């Protein structure tokens, strides 16, 4: 929304690592960057995975991709060897073999969310539209108009560099105020869209809790997987392909797996 309204790429101002690359950032950003680095020692790539908007776009696009790495491209015997191998938590476990029982309460909750969807979307859209004034202040024209307004009203005696530059252009203040008003209107419309979008995502997330396809094999979450390949070496099929394990050893593993399953059953 900020980019579309011309306010700029606000998120770029909060890149925690830009201070290190450019050898310059304010103190708060350095602290933020160092915190992210420290957090990265226990949680894999926290900024890229949970905060970066580009990461979100890549997540969505990855889900649409036709080709994607899989732990093992053809077979999986659910040996679980890869289960803990992904540092990004992108491996989805196979479901239990017992058929899922659809609970009546789940169906009721699903129906309730479905009915409430328009209300939630409208409500969050309305909340988004109410943020127009505060969000639009991040636009340089709107913040300049507010400063000029304060000076014109005599509430501020000292001019800033920006207001001095504006007054030197000879442009009438009214023209600036009209521009700022039009930008605020754009933010109001954008707020509706943004809020409505967040409402839709919220409802879809809730609905997805009640809709589950049964997964018969270990697979990856396409959106969360970074295709680093670290899990491959854990898979016995991959080890056979690489010549690190013989097919006979794999069969032995399969037999053991069957026995374990029988034991569990
Ligand atoms: S390729 Fe990397 S990110 Fe993807 S599931 Fe395997 S270990 Fe995780
Ligand atoms: S290691 Fe390979 S065979 Fe074993 S559960 Fe993972 S993908 Fe399946």
Short mmCIF file of C-alpha atoms and ligand atoms in Angstrom, two decimals:
data_model
loop_
_atom_site.label_atom_id
_atom_site.label_comp_id
_atom_site.label_asym_id
_atom_site.label_seq_id
_atom_site.Cartn_x
_atom_site.Cartn_y
_atom_site.Cartn_z
CA UNK A 1 0.00 0.00 0.00
CA UNK A 2 2.84 2.39 0.86
CA UNK A 3 4.54 1.71 -2.45
CA UNK A 4 1.27 2.10 -4.39
CA UNK A 5 0.46 5.45 -2.78
CA UNK A 6 3.98 6.78 -3.40
CA UNK A 7 4.94 6.86 0.29
CA UNK A 8 7.99 4.76 -0.55
CA UNK A 9 9.27 1.32 0.28
CA UNK A 10 8.83 1.77 4.01
CA UNK A 11 9.86 -1.77 4.82
CA UNK A 12 13.32 -1.11 3.35
CA UNK A 13 13.90 1.32 6.19
CA UNK A 14 13.54 -1.58 8.61
CA UNK A 15 15.96 -4.00 7.00
CA UNK A 16 18.01 -5.05 10.04
CA UNK A 17 21.16 -5.83 8.09
CA UNK A 18 21.41 -2.71 5.94
CA UNK A 19 23.41 -0.98 8.70
CA UNK A 20 26.10 -3.64 8.49
CA UNK A 21 26.27 -3.56 4.69
CA UNK A 22 26.37 0.24 4.46
CA UNK A 23 28.48 0.76 7.59
CA UNK A 24 25.88 3.17 8.89
CA UNK A 25 22.49 3.01 10.61
CA UNK A 26 20.97 4.52 13.68
CA UNK A 27 21.54 2.89 17.05
CA UNK A 28 18.11 1.24 17.18
CA UNK A 29 18.61 -0.44 13.82
CA UNK A 30 22.04 -1.74 14.85
CA UNK A 31 20.50 -3.21 18.01
CA UNK A 32 17.64 -4.71 15.92
CA UNK A 33 20.14 -6.20 13.45
CA UNK A 34 22.29 -7.67 16.22
CA UNK A 35 19.20 -9.14 17.91
CA UNK A 36 18.22 -10.82 14.64
CA UNK A 37 21.73 -12.23 14.26
CA UNK A 38 21.71 -13.54 17.82
CA UNK A 39 18.22 -15.02 17.38
CA UNK A 40 19.51 -16.64 14.17
CA UNK A 41 21.84 -18.81 16.27
CA UNK A 42 18.82 -20.67 17.67
CA UNK A 43 16.07 -20.08 15.05
CA UNK A 44 16.99 -20.48 11.39
CA UNK A 45 16.75 -17.21 9.42
CA UNK A 46 14.18 -15.47 11.64
CA UNK A 47 13.96 -12.20 9.69
CA UNK A 48 13.73 -13.82 6.24
CA UNK A 49 11.10 -16.33 7.35
CA UNK A 50 8.87 -14.31 9.66
CA UNK A 51 9.29 -10.60 8.88
CA UNK A 52 10.54 -10.02 5.34
CA UNK A 53 7.72 -9.13 2.92
CA UNK A 54 9.72 -10.49 0.00
CA UNK A 55 9.84 -13.81 1.89
CA UNK A 56 6.03 -13.77 1.98
CA UNK A 57 5.86 -13.28 -1.80
CA UNK A 58 8.36 -16.10 -2.35
CA UNK A 59 6.29 -18.34 -0.04
CA UNK A 60 3.13 -17.73 -2.12
CA UNK A 61 4.88 -18.17 -5.44
CA UNK A 62 6.58 -21.37 -4.25
CA UNK A 63 3.18 -22.85 -3.44
CA UNK A 64 2.15 -22.26 -7.07
CA UNK A 65 5.35 -23.67 -8.55
CA UNK A 66 4.93 -26.79 -10.63
CA UNK A 67 8.33 -28.19 -9.86
CA UNK A 68 9.78 -28.23 -6.44
CA UNK A 69 12.31 -30.30 -4.54
CA UNK A 70 10.92 -33.22 -2.58
CA UNK A 71 12.73 -35.13 0.11
CA UNK A 72 12.50 -38.19 -2.04
CA UNK A 73 11.05 -37.81 -5.53
CA UNK A 74 9.38 -41.23 -5.91
CA UNK A 75 8.97 -43.22 -2.75
CA UNK A 76 8.73 -42.81 0.98
CA UNK A 77 8.48 -45.65 3.47
CA UNK A 78 7.69 -43.29 6.36
CA UNK A 79 10.89 -44.29 8.12
CA UNK A 80 10.90 -40.86 9.85
CA UNK A 81 14.65 -40.44 9.41
CA UNK A 82 14.14 -37.02 7.84
CA UNK A 83 11.63 -35.88 10.46
CA UNK A 84 13.94 -33.57 12.41
CA UNK A 85 16.38 -32.79 9.61
CA UNK A 86 14.88 -29.54 8.36
CA UNK A 87 16.11 -26.43 10.18
CA UNK A 88 13.14 -24.50 8.79
CA UNK A 89 10.40 -26.84 10.00
CA UNK A 90 9.28 -27.43 6.39
CA UNK A 91 8.83 -31.21 6.57
CA UNK A 92 5.25 -32.32 6.97
CA UNK A 93 4.80 -35.62 8.72
CA UNK A 94 2.69 -38.41 7.29
CA UNK A 95 -0.67 -38.84 9.00
CA UNK A 96 -1.58 -41.71 11.19
CA UNK A 97 -2.98 -44.62 9.21
CA UNK A 98 -6.26 -44.68 11.12
CA UNK A 99 -8.95 -42.81 9.15
CA UNK A 100 -9.73 -39.38 10.59
CA UNK A 101 -12.99 -38.98 12.50
CA UNK A 102 -14.86 -35.87 11.42
CA UNK A 103 -16.21 -34.30 14.54
CA UNK A 104 -19.56 -32.60 14.46
CA UNK A 105 -18.15 -29.63 16.39
CA UNK A 106 -15.55 -29.10 13.62
CA UNK A 107 -18.28 -28.94 11.00
CA UNK A 108 -20.22 -26.44 13.11
CA UNK A 109 -17.15 -24.26 13.62
CA UNK A 110 -16.38 -24.41 9.92
CA UNK A 111 -19.94 -23.32 9.07
CA UNK A 112 -19.78 -20.51 11.66
CA UNK A 113 -16.55 -19.11 10.21
CA UNK A 114 -17.97 -19.37 6.71
CA UNK A 115 -21.06 -17.38 7.74
CA UNK A 116 -18.96 -14.84 9.65
CA UNK A 117 -16.51 -14.37 6.77
CA UNK A 118 -18.25 -11.31 5.21
CA UNK A 119 -18.57 -9.69 8.66
CA UNK A 120 -14.90 -10.26 9.47
CA UNK A 121 -13.78 -9.01 6.04
CA UNK A 122 -15.96 -5.91 6.27
CA UNK A 123 -14.96 -5.26 9.90
CA UNK A 124 -11.23 -5.52 9.27
CA UNK A 125 -11.63 -3.43 6.11
CA UNK A 126 -13.35 -0.75 8.18
CA UNK A 127 -10.56 -0.84 10.80
CA UNK A 128 -7.99 -0.54 7.98
CA UNK A 129 -9.79 2.47 6.52
CA UNK A 130 -9.77 4.20 9.94
CA UNK A 131 -5.97 4.08 9.92
CA UNK A 132 -5.82 6.37 6.89
CA UNK A 133 -4.70 9.52 8.73
CA UNK A 134 -1.97 7.89 10.82
CA UNK A 135 -0.63 5.72 7.98
CA UNK A 136 -0.68 8.56 5.46
CA UNK A 137 1.70 10.57 7.70
CA UNK A 138 4.48 8.36 6.39
CA UNK A 139 3.93 9.95 2.96
CA UNK A 140 6.34 12.92 2.55
CA UNK A 141 3.65 15.19 1.03
CA UNK A 142 1.22 14.55 3.88
CA UNK A 143 3.86 15.09 6.58
CA UNK A 144 4.99 18.31 4.83
CA UNK A 145 1.38 19.53 4.63
CA UNK A 146 0.97 18.91 8.37
CA UNK A 147 4.13 20.87 9.16
CA UNK A 148 3.05 23.77 6.93
CA UNK A 149 -0.39 23.73 8.53
CA UNK A 150 1.16 23.98 12.01
CA UNK A 151 3.35 26.90 10.93
CA UNK A 152 0.44 28.69 9.21
CA UNK A 153 -1.65 28.30 12.37
CA UNK A 154 1.20 29.75 14.44
CA UNK A 155 1.56 26.55 16.45
CA UNK A 156 5.16 26.21 15.40
CA UNK A 157 7.49 29.19 15.18
CA UNK A 158 10.59 27.61 13.71
CA UNK A 159 10.54 26.46 10.08
CA UNK A 160 12.02 23.08 9.16
CA UNK A 161 14.29 22.53 6.14
CA UNK A 162 11.38 20.89 4.32
CA UNK A 163 8.95 23.75 4.92
CA UNK A 164 11.62 26.33 3.99
CA UNK A 165 12.20 24.49 0.71
CA UNK A 166 8.44 24.30 0.10
CA UNK A 167 7.90 28.02 0.74
CA UNK A 168 10.84 28.86 -1.56
CA UNK A 169 8.93 27.24 -4.45
CA UNK A 170 6.14 29.83 -4.11
CA UNK A 171 3.50 27.11 -4.34
CA UNK A 172 0.30 28.00 -2.47
CA UNK A 173 -0.29 26.05 0.75
CA UNK A 174 -3.86 25.20 -0.37
CA UNK A 175 -2.48 23.28 -3.31
CA UNK A 176 -0.28 21.26 -0.96
CA UNK A 177 -3.22 20.62 1.39
CA UNK A 178 -5.37 19.43 -1.54
CA UNK A 179 -2.62 17.02 -2.61
CA UNK A 180 -2.30 15.73 0.95
CA UNK A 181 -6.10 15.26 1.15
CA UNK A 182 -6.13 13.26 -2.05
CA UNK A 183 -3.30 11.05 -0.73
CA UNK A 184 -5.23 10.49 2.50
CA UNK A 185 -8.23 9.39 0.40
CA UNK A 186 -5.99 6.90 -1.38
CA UNK A 187 -4.89 5.59 2.02
CA UNK A 188 -8.52 5.23 3.05
CA UNK A 189 -9.28 3.11 -0.02
CA UNK A 190 -6.01 1.20 0.47
CA UNK A 191 -6.94 0.67 4.13
CA UNK A 192 -10.23 -0.97 3.05
CA UNK A 193 -8.38 -3.27 0.68
CA UNK A 194 -5.59 -4.07 3.16
CA UNK A 195 -8.00 -4.63 6.06
CA UNK A 196 -10.35 -6.76 3.92
CA UNK A 197 -7.39 -8.79 2.69
CA UNK A 198 -6.18 -9.43 6.25
CA UNK A 199 -9.74 -10.49 7.17
CA UNK A 200 -9.84 -12.97 4.26
CA UNK A 201 -6.44 -14.42 5.23
CA UNK A 202 -7.55 -14.73 8.85
CA UNK A 203 -10.73 -16.60 7.89
CA UNK A 204 -8.91 -18.84 5.42
CA UNK A 205 -6.36 -19.72 8.09
CA UNK A 206 -9.15 -20.62 10.49
CA UNK A 207 -11.00 -22.63 7.84
CA UNK A 208 -7.79 -24.49 6.97
CA UNK A 209 -7.69 -25.77 10.57
CA UNK A 210 -10.84 -27.79 9.85
CA UNK A 211 -9.97 -28.99 6.36
CA UNK A 212 -7.17 -31.50 6.24
CA UNK A 213 -6.16 -33.75 3.43
CA UNK A 214 -4.65 -36.96 4.65
CA UNK A 215 -0.95 -37.18 3.93
CA UNK A 216 0.28 -40.70 3.35
CA UNK A 217 3.97 -39.86 2.97
CA UNK A 218 6.44 -37.41 4.38
CA UNK A 219 6.40 -34.33 2.23
CA UNK A 220 7.57 -30.76 2.29
CA UNK A 221 5.67 -27.55 2.81
CA UNK A 222 6.36 -25.87 -0.51
CA UNK A 223 6.01 -22.40 0.92
CA UNK A 224 8.36 -22.94 3.86
CA UNK A 225 10.98 -25.04 2.05
CA UNK A 226 14.07 -23.09 0.96
CA UNK A 227 15.33 -25.93 -1.26
CA UNK A 228 18.55 -26.12 0.73
CA UNK A 229 18.74 -29.89 0.25
CA UNK A 230 19.87 -30.62 3.81
CA UNK A 231 17.15 -33.21 4.32
CA UNK A 232 18.09 -35.27 1.26
CA UNK A 233 21.01 -37.07 2.88
CA UNK A 234 18.73 -38.34 5.67
CA UNK A 235 16.50 -40.23 3.27
CA UNK A 236 17.55 -43.86 2.65
CA UNK A 237 16.24 -43.72 -0.94
CA UNK A 238 18.54 -40.79 -1.62
CA UNK A 239 21.40 -42.68 0.02
CA UNK A 240 20.79 -45.59 -2.34
CA UNK A 241 20.73 -43.20 -5.27
CA UNK A 242 24.05 -41.72 -4.15
CA UNK A 243 25.56 -45.18 -3.59
CA UNK A 244 25.93 -44.63 0.17
CA UNK A 245 23.60 -47.54 0.93
CA UNK A 246 22.89 -50.71 -0.98
CA UNK A 247 19.34 -51.62 -2.11
CA UNK A 248 19.61 -54.69 0.17
CA UNK A 249 20.25 -52.46 3.19
CA UNK A 250 17.24 -50.40 2.19
CA UNK A 251 15.07 -53.56 2.04
CA UNK A 252 16.32 -54.49 5.51
CA UNK A 253 15.32 -51.01 6.70
CA UNK A 254 11.88 -51.47 5.10
CA UNK A 255 11.43 -54.80 6.89
CA UNK A 256 12.40 -53.21 10.21
CA UNK A 257 9.95 -50.42 9.54
CA UNK A 258 7.11 -52.88 8.92
CA UNK A 259 7.94 -54.68 12.15
CA UNK A 260 7.94 -51.39 14.06
CA UNK A 261 4.54 -50.51 12.56
CA UNK A 262 3.16 -53.96 13.46
CA UNK A 263 4.54 -53.55 16.98
CA UNK A 264 2.93 -50.11 17.30
CA UNK A 265 -0.39 -51.41 15.97
S1 LIG B 1 15.23 -28.86 1.21
FE1 LIG B 1 15.96 -27.74 3.05
S2 LIG B 1 14.28 -26.35 3.57
FE2 LIG B 1 13.43 -27.90 2.16
S3 LIG B 1 12.59 -29.47 3.51
FE3 LIG B 1 14.69 -30.09 3.00
S4 LIG B 1 15.94 -29.28 4.70
FE4 LIG B 1 13.96 -28.20 4.76
S1 LIG B 2 13.65 -40.18 5.16
FE1 LIG B 2 12.77 -40.52 3.11
S2 LIG B 2 11.66 -42.46 3.31
FE2 LIG B 2 12.08 -41.74 5.40
S3 LIG B 2 10.25 -40.56 5.97
FE3 LIG B 2 11.71 -39.09 5.09
S4 LIG B 2 11.16 -38.98 2.91
FE4 LIG B 2 10.19 -40.80 3.73
#
